[in-house]
Short mmCIF file of C-alpha atoms in Angstrom, two decimals:
data_model
loop_
_atom_site.label_atom_id
_atom_site.label_comp_id
_atom_site.label_asym_id
_atom_site.label_seq_id
_atom_site.Cartn_x
_atom_site.Cartn_y
_atom_site.Cartn_z
CA MET A 1 -23.85 80.16 25.94
CA PRO A 2 -20.57 77.94 24.04
CA PRO A 3 -18.31 75.62 26.54
CA PRO A 4 -14.54 76.65 27.19
CA ALA A 5 -13.17 76.64 23.94
CA GLU A 6 -10.36 75.61 26.19
CA ARG A 7 -11.58 72.14 27.37
CA ARG A 8 -9.35 69.45 26.61
CA LEU A 9 -11.89 66.57 25.76
CA ALA A 10 -11.42 62.63 26.15
CA LEU A 11 -14.31 60.25 24.70
CA LEU A 12 -14.05 56.58 26.35
CA SER A 13 -16.43 53.92 25.38
CA VAL A 14 -14.72 50.21 26.26
CA HIS A 15 -16.33 47.03 26.07
CA ASP A 16 -13.16 45.87 27.52
CA LYS A 17 -12.37 47.47 30.42
CA THR A 18 -8.31 46.37 30.98
CA GLY A 19 -6.75 49.67 31.68
CA LEU A 20 -9.73 51.87 31.93
CA ILE A 21 -9.09 53.20 35.51
CA ASP A 22 -5.41 53.89 35.08
CA LEU A 23 -6.01 55.64 31.78
CA ALA A 24 -8.88 57.79 32.86
CA HIS A 25 -6.89 58.78 35.88
CA GLY A 26 -4.05 59.57 33.68
CA LEU A 27 -5.86 61.89 31.10
CA ARG A 28 -7.21 63.90 34.56
CA GLU A 29 -3.99 64.54 35.59
CA HIS A 30 -3.03 66.05 32.29
CA GLY A 31 -6.78 68.24 32.18
CA PHE A 32 -8.69 66.01 29.86
CA THR A 33 -12.33 66.21 30.83
CA LEU A 34 -14.01 62.46 30.40
CA LEU A 35 -16.83 61.82 27.95
CA SER A 36 -18.46 58.29 28.43
CA THR A 37 -21.26 56.58 28.42
CA GLY A 38 -23.38 53.84 29.55
CA GLY A 39 -21.07 50.93 31.32
CA THR A 40 -18.10 52.24 30.82
CA ALA A 41 -19.15 55.83 32.41
CA ALA A 42 -20.68 53.67 35.70
CA ALA A 43 -16.72 52.28 35.79
CA LEU A 44 -15.56 55.74 35.55
CA ARG A 45 -17.82 57.05 38.69
CA GLU A 46 -17.60 53.69 40.73
CA ALA A 47 -13.49 54.55 40.56
CA GLY A 48 -14.52 58.48 41.92
CA LEU A 49 -13.67 59.74 38.29
CA PRO A 50 -15.89 62.36 37.56
CA VAL A 51 -17.45 62.10 33.71
CA VAL A 52 -19.98 63.67 31.39
CA GLU A 53 -22.43 61.46 30.39
CA VAL A 54 -22.28 61.55 26.16
CA SER A 55 -26.23 62.15 26.64
CA GLN A 56 -25.83 65.23 28.89
CA HIS A 57 -22.72 66.46 26.12
CA THR A 58 -25.29 66.00 23.35
CA GLY A 59 -28.34 67.45 24.71
CA PHE A 60 -29.56 63.63 23.20
CA PRO A 61 -31.10 60.72 25.38
CA GLU A 62 -29.45 57.57 24.12
CA ILE A 63 -32.52 55.90 22.52
CA LEU A 64 -33.57 52.28 20.83
CA ASP A 65 -31.75 50.31 24.29
CA GLY A 66 -28.59 52.17 23.53
CA ARG A 67 -28.14 51.33 19.93
CA VAL A 68 -28.38 55.29 19.53
CA LYS A 69 -25.94 57.58 21.43
CA THR A 70 -22.98 58.35 20.20
CA LEU A 71 -24.10 58.81 16.67
CA HIS A 72 -24.63 62.79 17.08
CA PRO A 73 -22.64 65.63 15.57
CA LYS A 74 -21.76 67.00 18.58
CA ILE A 75 -19.95 63.63 18.74
CA HIS A 76 -18.26 62.90 15.00
CA ALA A 77 -17.97 66.87 14.62
CA GLY A 78 -15.64 67.05 17.72
CA LEU A 79 -13.89 64.24 16.22
CA LEU A 80 -13.68 65.45 12.59
CA ALA A 81 -13.12 69.02 12.60
CA ARG A 82 -9.67 69.95 11.18
CA ARG A 83 -8.14 72.08 13.84
CA ASP A 84 -5.95 74.24 11.16
CA LEU A 85 -8.60 74.99 9.20
CA PRO A 86 -10.61 78.40 10.29
CA ALA A 87 -13.74 77.26 8.77
CA HIS A 88 -13.99 74.36 10.77
CA LEU A 89 -12.80 76.31 13.76
CA GLY A 90 -15.64 78.61 13.33
CA ALA A 91 -18.73 76.01 12.90
CA LEU A 92 -17.63 74.31 15.63
CA GLU A 93 -17.96 77.74 17.24
CA GLU A 94 -21.16 78.68 15.62
CA LEU A 95 -22.64 75.40 16.74
CA HIS A 96 -21.84 75.39 20.33
CA ILE A 97 -19.75 71.60 19.55
CA GLU A 98 -16.40 71.22 21.07
CA PRO A 99 -13.51 69.54 20.21
CA ILE A 100 -12.62 66.19 21.39
CA GLN A 101 -8.98 65.97 21.44
CA LEU A 102 -8.56 61.93 22.40
CA LEU A 103 -10.69 58.65 21.57
CA ALA A 104 -10.46 55.41 23.23
CA VAL A 105 -12.98 53.03 22.18
CA ASN A 106 -12.82 49.13 21.70
CA LEU A 107 -15.71 47.17 20.13
CA TYR A 108 -18.65 45.02 20.99
CA PRO A 109 -17.56 41.56 20.83
CA PHE A 110 -18.73 40.06 17.50
CA GLU A 111 -16.30 37.80 17.00
CA ALA A 112 -16.34 35.85 20.45
CA THR A 113 -20.03 35.96 20.64
CA ALA A 114 -20.01 34.72 16.98
CA ALA A 115 -17.93 31.72 17.74
CA LYS A 116 -19.71 30.75 21.59
CA PRO A 117 -21.26 27.54 20.78
CA GLY A 118 -25.18 27.77 21.17
CA ALA A 119 -25.54 31.63 20.87
CA SER A 120 -28.25 32.68 19.07
CA ARG A 121 -28.49 34.62 15.77
CA GLU A 122 -30.41 37.41 17.40
CA GLU A 123 -27.69 37.64 19.93
CA ILE A 124 -24.69 37.65 17.80
CA LEU A 125 -26.40 40.45 16.13
CA GLU A 126 -26.88 42.63 18.71
CA MET A 127 -23.24 42.20 18.86
CA ILE A 128 -22.68 44.30 15.39
CA ASP A 129 -20.68 47.79 17.03
CA ILE A 130 -22.46 50.65 15.16
CA GLY A 131 -21.59 53.63 17.29
CA GLY A 132 -17.51 52.09 17.76
CA PRO A 133 -16.57 51.91 14.26
CA SER A 134 -17.92 55.26 13.14
CA MET A 135 -16.11 57.35 15.98
CA ILE A 136 -12.96 54.87 15.48
CA ARG A 137 -13.12 56.05 11.63
CA SER A 138 -13.71 59.28 12.28
CA ALA A 139 -11.12 60.06 14.63
CA ALA A 140 -8.78 58.30 12.71
CA LYS A 141 -9.46 59.69 9.42
CA ASN A 142 -8.28 63.42 11.61
CA HIS A 143 -5.49 61.65 13.34
CA ARG A 144 -3.75 65.05 12.86
CA ASP A 145 -5.55 66.24 15.53
CA VAL A 146 -7.59 63.25 17.59
CA ALA A 147 -5.19 60.80 19.29
CA VAL A 148 -7.35 56.69 18.96
CA VAL A 149 -6.74 54.53 20.47
CA VAL A 150 -8.55 50.77 20.25
CA ASP A 151 -6.55 48.44 22.20
CA PRO A 152 -5.87 48.80 26.14
CA ALA A 153 -1.97 47.51 25.48
CA ASP A 154 -1.56 51.38 23.82
CA TYR A 155 -2.73 53.12 27.17
CA PRO A 156 0.86 53.40 28.62
CA ARG A 157 1.90 54.87 25.65
CA ILE A 158 -0.46 57.15 25.20
CA LEU A 159 0.11 58.43 28.67
CA ALA A 160 3.86 58.65 28.57
CA GLU A 161 3.39 60.79 25.53
CA LEU A 162 1.60 63.23 27.43
CA ARG A 163 3.69 63.17 30.40
CA GLU A 164 6.36 64.34 27.48
CA GLY A 165 4.35 66.75 26.42
CA GLY A 166 1.47 65.48 23.85
CA VAL A 167 0.89 62.37 21.62
CA SER A 168 3.53 62.41 18.63
CA GLN A 169 2.25 62.78 15.43
CA GLU A 170 4.38 59.56 14.33
CA THR A 171 2.38 57.69 17.28
CA ARG A 172 -1.04 59.72 16.31
CA THR A 173 -0.48 57.99 12.33
CA ALA A 174 0.87 54.95 14.20
CA LEU A 175 -2.48 53.87 15.89
CA ALA A 176 -4.65 55.28 13.47
CA ALA A 177 -3.59 52.42 10.83
CA LYS A 178 -4.32 50.18 14.08
CA ALA A 179 -7.25 51.66 14.13
CA PHE A 180 -8.45 51.20 10.50
CA ALA A 181 -6.69 47.49 10.82
CA ARG A 182 -9.55 46.92 13.85
CA THR A 183 -12.42 47.91 11.83
CA ALA A 184 -11.92 45.89 8.89
CA GLU A 185 -10.88 43.02 10.79
CA TYR A 186 -14.22 43.82 12.70
CA ASP A 187 -16.42 44.27 9.29
CA ARG A 188 -14.92 40.89 7.86
CA ALA A 189 -15.99 39.12 10.73
CA ILE A 190 -19.37 40.48 10.43
CA GLY A 191 -19.45 40.07 6.28
CA THR A 192 -18.24 36.47 6.89
CA TYR A 193 -21.16 35.57 9.22
CA LEU A 194 -23.79 37.37 7.20
CA ALA A 195 -22.97 35.80 3.91
CA ALA A 196 -22.67 32.28 4.99
CA GLY A 197 -26.40 33.28 6.99
CA GLY A 198 -24.80 32.92 10.33
CA ASP A 199 -23.22 29.36 9.36
CA PRO A 200 -19.87 30.19 7.73
CA GLY A 201 -18.83 26.41 7.78
CA PRO A 202 -15.41 26.15 6.47
CA PHE A 203 -15.26 28.27 2.85
CA PRO A 204 -17.18 30.83 2.91
CA ALA A 205 -17.77 32.68 -0.93
CA THR A 206 -15.70 35.55 -0.26
CA LEU A 207 -12.40 34.52 2.26
CA GLN A 208 -11.28 37.39 4.24
CA LEU A 209 -8.03 36.50 6.21
CA SER A 210 -6.72 38.69 8.72
CA PHE A 211 -3.65 38.80 10.19
CA HIS A 212 -0.96 40.63 12.49
CA LYS A 213 2.68 41.17 11.92
CA VAL A 214 5.30 39.59 14.55
CA SER A 215 7.95 40.76 13.32
CA GLY A 216 10.15 40.80 10.42
CA LEU A 217 12.28 38.06 9.57
CA ARG A 218 15.92 38.63 8.44
CA TYR A 219 15.01 37.15 4.94
CA GLY A 220 12.83 34.08 3.68
CA GLU A 221 13.68 30.56 2.78
CA ASN A 222 17.25 32.22 1.02
CA PRO A 223 19.13 35.53 1.52
CA HIS A 224 17.84 37.51 -1.22
CA GLN A 225 13.75 36.66 -0.26
CA GLU A 226 12.71 39.59 2.05
CA ALA A 227 10.19 37.54 5.00
CA ALA A 228 8.26 38.85 7.47
CA PHE A 229 5.81 36.61 10.20
CA TYR A 230 2.27 36.86 11.00
CA ARG A 231 -0.11 35.85 13.24
CA GLU A 232 -4.08 34.95 13.11
CA GLY A 233 -5.89 37.24 15.52
CA ASP A 234 -7.73 33.62 16.86
CA ALA A 235 -4.44 31.76 16.87
CA PRO A 236 -4.88 29.26 19.37
CA ALA A 237 -3.21 28.52 22.80
CA GLY A 238 -0.35 26.06 21.81
CA SER A 239 0.03 27.81 18.23
CA ILE A 240 3.74 28.13 17.09
CA ALA A 241 2.65 31.86 16.49
CA ARG A 242 1.76 31.85 20.49
CA ALA A 243 4.85 30.25 21.93
CA GLU A 244 7.12 32.63 24.00
CA PRO A 245 10.58 33.06 23.44
CA ILE A 246 12.78 32.01 25.94
CA GLN A 247 16.32 32.68 24.53
CA GLY A 248 18.25 32.48 21.62
CA LYS A 249 19.11 34.02 18.06
CA GLU A 250 15.85 35.33 15.93
CA LEU A 251 14.36 32.82 14.44
CA SER A 252 14.27 32.83 10.92
CA PHE A 253 11.51 31.95 8.04
CA ASN A 254 12.95 28.22 7.51
CA ASN A 255 13.38 28.02 11.48
CA LEU A 256 9.34 28.90 11.76
CA LEU A 257 8.65 26.05 9.26
CA ASP A 258 10.47 23.77 11.08
CA LEU A 259 9.22 24.11 14.81
CA ASP A 260 5.48 24.07 13.30
CA SER A 261 6.41 20.64 11.61
CA ALA A 262 7.66 18.76 14.73
CA TRP A 263 5.16 20.54 17.13
CA ARG A 264 2.39 19.11 15.09
CA LEU A 265 4.12 15.58 15.26
CA VAL A 266 4.61 16.02 18.69
CA SER A 267 1.24 16.59 19.64
CA GLU A 268 -0.28 13.23 18.03
CA PHE A 269 1.10 11.86 21.01
CA ASP A 270 0.13 11.29 24.59
CA PRO A 271 3.16 9.90 26.28
CA PRO A 272 6.55 11.47 25.97
CA ALA A 273 7.80 12.12 22.43
CA ALA A 274 10.64 13.92 20.92
CA ALA A 275 11.00 15.13 17.13
CA ILE A 276 13.67 16.32 14.78
CA ILE A 277 12.89 17.90 12.06
CA LYS A 278 15.73 18.89 8.94
CA HIS A 279 14.58 20.27 6.30
CA ASN A 280 10.61 19.77 7.53
CA ASN A 281 10.97 16.14 7.21
CA PRO A 282 11.92 14.07 10.58
CA CYS A 283 15.34 12.73 10.82
CA GLY A 284 14.31 11.13 14.30
CA ALA A 285 10.79 10.51 16.22
CA ALA A 286 10.92 8.53 19.16
CA VAL A 287 8.40 7.88 22.46
CA ALA A 288 9.80 6.78 26.12
CA GLY A 289 9.02 7.25 29.25
CA SER A 290 10.64 10.44 29.29
CA ALA A 291 11.66 13.42 27.24
CA ALA A 292 15.16 12.61 28.18
CA GLU A 293 14.74 9.49 27.06
CA ALA A 294 12.81 10.08 23.99
CA PHE A 295 15.23 12.83 22.65
CA ALA A 296 18.07 10.42 22.78
CA ARG A 297 16.42 8.14 20.66
CA ALA A 298 15.38 10.25 18.17
CA ARG A 299 18.60 11.80 18.16
CA ASP A 300 20.17 8.24 17.74
CA ALA A 301 17.73 6.87 14.39
CA ASP A 302 19.57 9.73 12.82
CA PRO A 303 22.77 11.02 14.43
CA GLN A 304 24.13 13.05 11.27
CA SER A 305 20.97 14.27 10.19
CA ALA A 306 20.37 15.32 13.87
CA PHE A 307 23.31 17.95 13.93
CA GLY A 308 21.80 21.07 13.13
CA GLY A 309 18.05 20.16 13.54
CA VAL A 310 15.26 21.39 15.23
CA VAL A 311 13.61 19.64 17.88
CA ALA A 312 10.04 19.39 19.50
CA LEU A 313 9.20 17.87 22.97
CA ASN A 314 5.78 17.68 24.12
CA ARG A 315 6.93 17.34 27.75
CA PRO A 316 9.09 20.27 29.47
CA LEU A 317 12.47 20.84 28.38
CA ASP A 318 14.10 19.74 31.98
CA VAL A 319 17.30 19.36 33.31
CA GLU A 320 17.91 15.81 31.99
CA THR A 321 16.79 16.58 28.88
CA VAL A 322 19.42 19.45 28.62
CA LEU A 323 22.02 17.50 29.90
CA GLU A 324 20.80 14.33 27.03
CA ILE A 325 21.41 17.34 24.07
CA GLY A 326 24.71 18.10 25.66
CA ALA A 327 27.05 19.34 23.11
CA LEU A 328 24.99 18.61 19.92
CA PHE A 329 24.55 21.84 17.53
CA LEU A 330 20.62 22.12 17.48
CA GLU A 331 19.03 25.39 15.43
CA ALA A 332 15.96 25.35 17.66
CA ILE A 333 13.68 23.81 20.43
CA VAL A 334 9.89 23.94 21.44
CA ALA A 335 8.21 22.55 24.39
CA PRO A 336 5.17 22.66 26.77
CA SER A 337 7.60 24.90 29.44
CA VAL A 338 10.70 25.72 30.41
CA PRO A 339 11.50 24.84 33.97
CA GLU A 340 14.02 27.61 35.12
CA GLU A 341 16.57 25.12 36.39
CA ALA A 342 16.87 24.25 32.46
CA ARG A 343 17.05 27.68 31.44
CA ALA A 344 20.00 28.25 33.81
CA LEU A 345 21.70 25.52 31.74
CA LEU A 346 20.28 26.70 28.40
CA LYS A 347 22.54 29.27 28.68
CA LYS A 348 25.53 28.33 27.65
CA LYS A 349 23.69 27.72 24.39
CA ALA A 350 23.28 31.41 23.59
CA GLN A 351 22.87 31.02 20.23
CA LEU A 352 19.93 27.86 20.52
CA ARG A 353 16.24 29.29 19.83
CA VAL A 354 14.41 27.86 22.69
CA LEU A 355 10.60 28.64 22.56
CA ALA A 356 7.48 27.48 25.14
CA ALA A 357 4.48 26.71 23.88
CA SER A 358 2.61 26.84 26.87
CA ALA A 359 0.35 23.66 26.17
CA SER A 360 1.54 19.77 25.99
CA ARG A 361 -0.58 20.19 22.61
CA LEU A 362 -1.46 21.65 19.04
CA GLU A 363 -5.00 22.44 18.65
CA LEU A 364 -5.26 23.34 14.99
CA GLY A 365 -7.87 26.49 13.84
CA GLY A 366 -8.56 28.21 10.86
CA LEU A 367 -7.98 26.55 7.71
CA ASP A 368 -4.62 25.41 6.09
CA LEU A 369 -3.52 28.12 3.86
CA ARG A 370 -1.45 27.85 0.37
CA ARG A 371 -0.33 30.44 -1.77
CA VAL A 372 -0.22 29.42 -5.67
CA SER A 373 0.33 32.31 -8.75
CA GLY A 374 -2.85 34.27 -9.02
CA GLY A 375 -4.73 32.27 -5.96
CA LEU A 376 -4.63 30.64 -2.83
CA LEU A 377 -5.45 27.13 -1.92
CA THR A 378 -7.35 26.27 1.37
CA GLN A 379 -8.51 23.00 2.76
CA THR A 380 -9.05 22.35 6.36
CA TRP A 381 -6.43 20.49 8.28
CA ASP A 382 -5.01 17.18 8.10
CA ARG A 383 -6.19 16.79 12.19
CA GLU A 384 -7.58 13.55 12.46
CA THR A 385 -5.48 10.54 12.04
CA ALA A 386 -7.05 7.10 11.93
CA SER A 387 -6.57 4.17 14.17
CA VAL A 388 -4.71 1.72 12.77
CA ALA A 389 -6.42 -1.08 14.77
CA GLN A 390 -9.57 -0.26 13.58
CA GLY A 391 -8.21 -0.99 10.45
CA ARG A 392 -8.77 -3.61 8.02
CA VAL A 393 -6.46 -6.00 7.96
CA VAL A 394 -5.98 -7.96 4.30
CA THR A 395 -3.30 -10.61 4.53
CA ARG A 396 -3.64 -13.96 6.02
CA ARG A 397 -0.80 -13.32 8.91
CA VAL A 398 -2.69 -10.87 11.31
CA PRO A 399 -0.14 -8.57 13.23
CA THR A 400 0.88 -9.36 16.72
CA ALA A 401 0.37 -6.89 20.05
CA ALA A 402 4.07 -5.25 19.90
CA GLU A 403 3.49 -5.07 15.35
CA LEU A 404 0.10 -3.31 15.94
CA GLU A 405 1.49 -0.38 18.71
CA ASP A 406 4.75 -0.22 16.23
CA LEU A 407 2.58 0.35 13.41
CA GLU A 408 0.43 2.31 15.38
CA PHE A 409 3.70 4.73 16.13
CA ALA A 410 5.15 4.46 12.66
CA TRP A 411 1.09 5.56 10.68
CA LYS A 412 1.23 8.92 13.33
CA ILE A 413 5.11 9.50 12.18
CA ALA A 414 4.38 9.04 8.00
CA LYS A 415 1.70 12.00 8.19
CA HIS A 416 4.40 14.48 9.07
CA VAL A 417 6.77 13.28 5.93
CA LYS A 418 6.83 14.32 2.64
CA SER A 419 4.92 12.55 0.27
CA ASN A 420 6.25 9.84 -0.73
CA ALA A 421 6.57 8.74 2.74
CA ILE A 422 7.94 5.49 4.17
CA VAL A 423 8.51 5.32 7.57
CA TYR A 424 10.48 1.78 9.03
CA ALA A 425 9.72 1.81 12.71
CA ALA A 426 9.95 -0.62 15.52
CA GLY A 427 9.98 -0.05 19.75
CA GLY A 428 8.90 3.10 19.49
CA ARG A 429 11.08 4.96 17.27
CA THR A 430 11.97 5.58 13.83
CA LEU A 431 14.41 3.06 12.13
CA GLY A 432 14.63 4.95 8.54
CA ILE A 433 12.62 7.43 7.02
CA GLY A 434 12.42 7.94 3.11
CA ALA A 435 11.29 11.21 2.42
CA GLY A 436 9.93 13.60 -1.18
CA GLN A 437 10.48 11.03 -3.24
CA MET A 438 8.98 10.59 -6.93
CA SER A 439 8.41 6.90 -6.45
CA ARG A 440 6.83 5.18 -3.47
CA VAL A 441 9.75 2.33 -4.41
CA ASP A 442 12.55 4.54 -3.91
CA ALA A 443 10.87 5.77 -0.64
CA ALA A 444 10.78 2.35 0.42
CA ARG A 445 14.74 1.65 -0.41
CA LEU A 446 15.85 5.04 1.00
CA GLY A 447 14.16 4.38 4.11
CA VAL A 448 16.21 1.25 4.40
CA GLN A 449 19.57 3.30 3.51
CA LYS A 450 18.91 5.82 5.93
CA SER A 451 18.45 3.37 8.73
CA LEU A 452 21.60 2.35 10.60
CA THR A 453 19.73 -0.96 12.94
CA PRO A 454 18.87 -4.18 10.82
CA LEU A 455 15.05 -4.44 9.74
CA SER A 456 14.76 -6.96 10.70
CA GLY A 457 10.79 -7.76 12.78
CA CYS A 458 10.51 -3.94 11.71
CA VAL A 459 6.98 -2.24 10.63
CA LEU A 460 6.56 -0.15 8.07
CA ALA A 461 4.19 2.65 7.00
CA SER A 462 3.08 4.13 3.68
CA ASP A 463 1.26 7.78 3.52
CA ALA A 464 -0.30 6.29 0.33
CA PHE A 465 -0.81 3.03 -1.59
CA PHE A 466 1.00 0.96 -2.77
CA PRO A 467 0.79 1.31 -6.76
CA PHE A 468 2.75 -1.96 -6.99
CA ARG A 469 3.90 -4.91 -5.14
CA ASP A 470 7.76 -3.86 -5.97
CA GLY A 471 7.81 -1.48 -2.50
CA ILE A 472 6.24 -4.57 -0.56
CA ASP A 473 9.32 -6.77 -2.13
CA ALA A 474 11.68 -4.40 -0.91
CA ALA A 475 10.12 -3.34 2.22
CA ALA A 476 10.32 -7.90 2.90
CA GLN A 477 13.52 -7.96 1.29
CA ALA A 478 14.78 -5.55 4.42
CA GLY A 479 13.09 -7.66 7.12
CA VAL A 480 9.91 -5.98 7.30
CA ALA A 481 7.31 -7.82 9.64
CA ALA A 482 3.80 -6.00 9.18
CA VAL A 483 2.64 -3.13 6.96
CA VAL A 484 -0.17 -0.45 7.44
CA GLN A 485 -1.13 1.53 4.63
CA PRO A 486 -4.67 3.37 3.11
CA GLY A 487 -4.94 0.86 0.18
CA GLY A 488 -7.16 1.75 -2.46
CA SER A 489 -5.23 0.96 -5.54
CA LEU A 490 -6.47 -0.61 -8.79
CA ARG A 491 -3.76 -3.43 -7.54
CA ASP A 492 -4.54 -3.66 -4.66
CA PRO A 493 -5.05 -7.60 -4.48
CA GLU A 494 -1.24 -7.80 -6.40
CA VAL A 495 0.16 -6.17 -3.39
CA ILE A 496 -1.96 -8.07 -0.77
CA ALA A 497 -0.52 -11.36 -2.61
CA ALA A 498 3.17 -9.61 -2.15
CA ALA A 499 2.50 -9.53 1.24
CA ASP A 500 1.28 -12.66 1.92
CA GLU A 501 3.94 -14.40 -0.23
CA HIS A 502 6.47 -12.53 1.98
CA GLY A 503 4.09 -13.44 4.93
CA LEU A 504 3.72 -9.80 6.28
CA ALA A 505 1.23 -8.83 7.77
CA MET A 506 -0.63 -5.67 6.08
CA ILE A 507 -3.55 -2.94 7.13
CA PHE A 508 -5.61 -1.01 5.01
CA THR A 509 -6.65 2.19 7.26
CA GLY A 510 -8.92 3.99 4.41
CA GLU A 511 -6.99 7.23 4.95
CA ARG A 512 -4.83 8.69 3.14
CA HIS A 513 -1.82 11.69 4.48
CA PHE A 514 -0.37 13.23 1.60
CA ARG A 515 1.94 16.02 3.07
CA HIS A 516 2.87 17.96 -0.50
#
């Protein structure tokens, strides 16, 4: 005899069991019979819920160590049959197949297993889910009749709509889109792994990207450009994409670019550090004994440019720092955390955007990607910064201990300034920055012009080599005592001779830090 036609079936087969029991209880309250497999069925029974095993439903046992359990016509016909076509319904009745109204599936953790240190190839391949994606695609194709849910975060939405009478077509369509996006992302990860023989390295032959929309943006770099913000599926903790908005207006396209630049800069430092970014360049940066002091020193390096800037701190945004900010207009601030007392004060600056990065520093993941017309450039991140102390002193004079400390500081800052980049610094703070100039000597001169204090005895960092001695001459005229640069110019001997002539100390790091 065929099973009762009025029975409502929900098939649950999940690896991640977050929210499973609440979902199952809610489905039972709305008259669903639960179908399930393996570990999911065991979890449901343990919670006291009645469940029908898929093998019992299909009349066919699980075989091949569970590799084949849901790949059966009674499952896929139950998902794919159109309820508006009499021929489909007739076929189900003739073959004693019940339609399935809801499918909740999440997949074996292939991505997490492939990323696990020491995971064997065999272990990784066993995490390729076959039945799960097959059911998801069947249900998503027939989403007019089947609600498919692949994310536990959507369970409450399903139950809420069931309480209102049923899952809406709008929700079914949205869930189907999410389901196909998930299977595409899953297949992308498997394809990338296999194409590289299990060792993708940084650059696979086919680069398949998967990003999830976080929000639309009011506009892009300019008001006539449309824009949106997307997050990588595996965006690391501490990244701007994972940061928690605490208060303020919506983030803009330019805010996000500047927040990321500022956060990357302060992540270079162990002591309390602050950076103020304008148009993707630091206008001031400093380290100090506290976040408040670091901010004050960064601001005072160029207070005019600090107006309307974006700030990053590598320490919590505490009350002292909020008081130090005072009435200064800022666009946005990112810090590892924002204590409650500081949040209360910040409410007086209701428009100020504040983010908590939930980490003390950024750990970059994935690849650095940039579009060109018709293509994509990709590179590994500029993560490491060579130690100046490990560099080669090329002049007769050797830097003093204090100069060496300032050179280390300035060298880290230069990495985050648009090329051509020159940074003047002393005492753990920037004094003048020459950014984005077409010639290095112009960058050196601009940095002098931007300084509000005499540069006598300060140090200079250059992101790339000096092609001529004129940059060293300009630095010496400004009062620079020591220089750090990568070296590597054909005219290095002339540049070194100029430094010796002016009594400067100079170190070559052998490492360039262009930023375009």
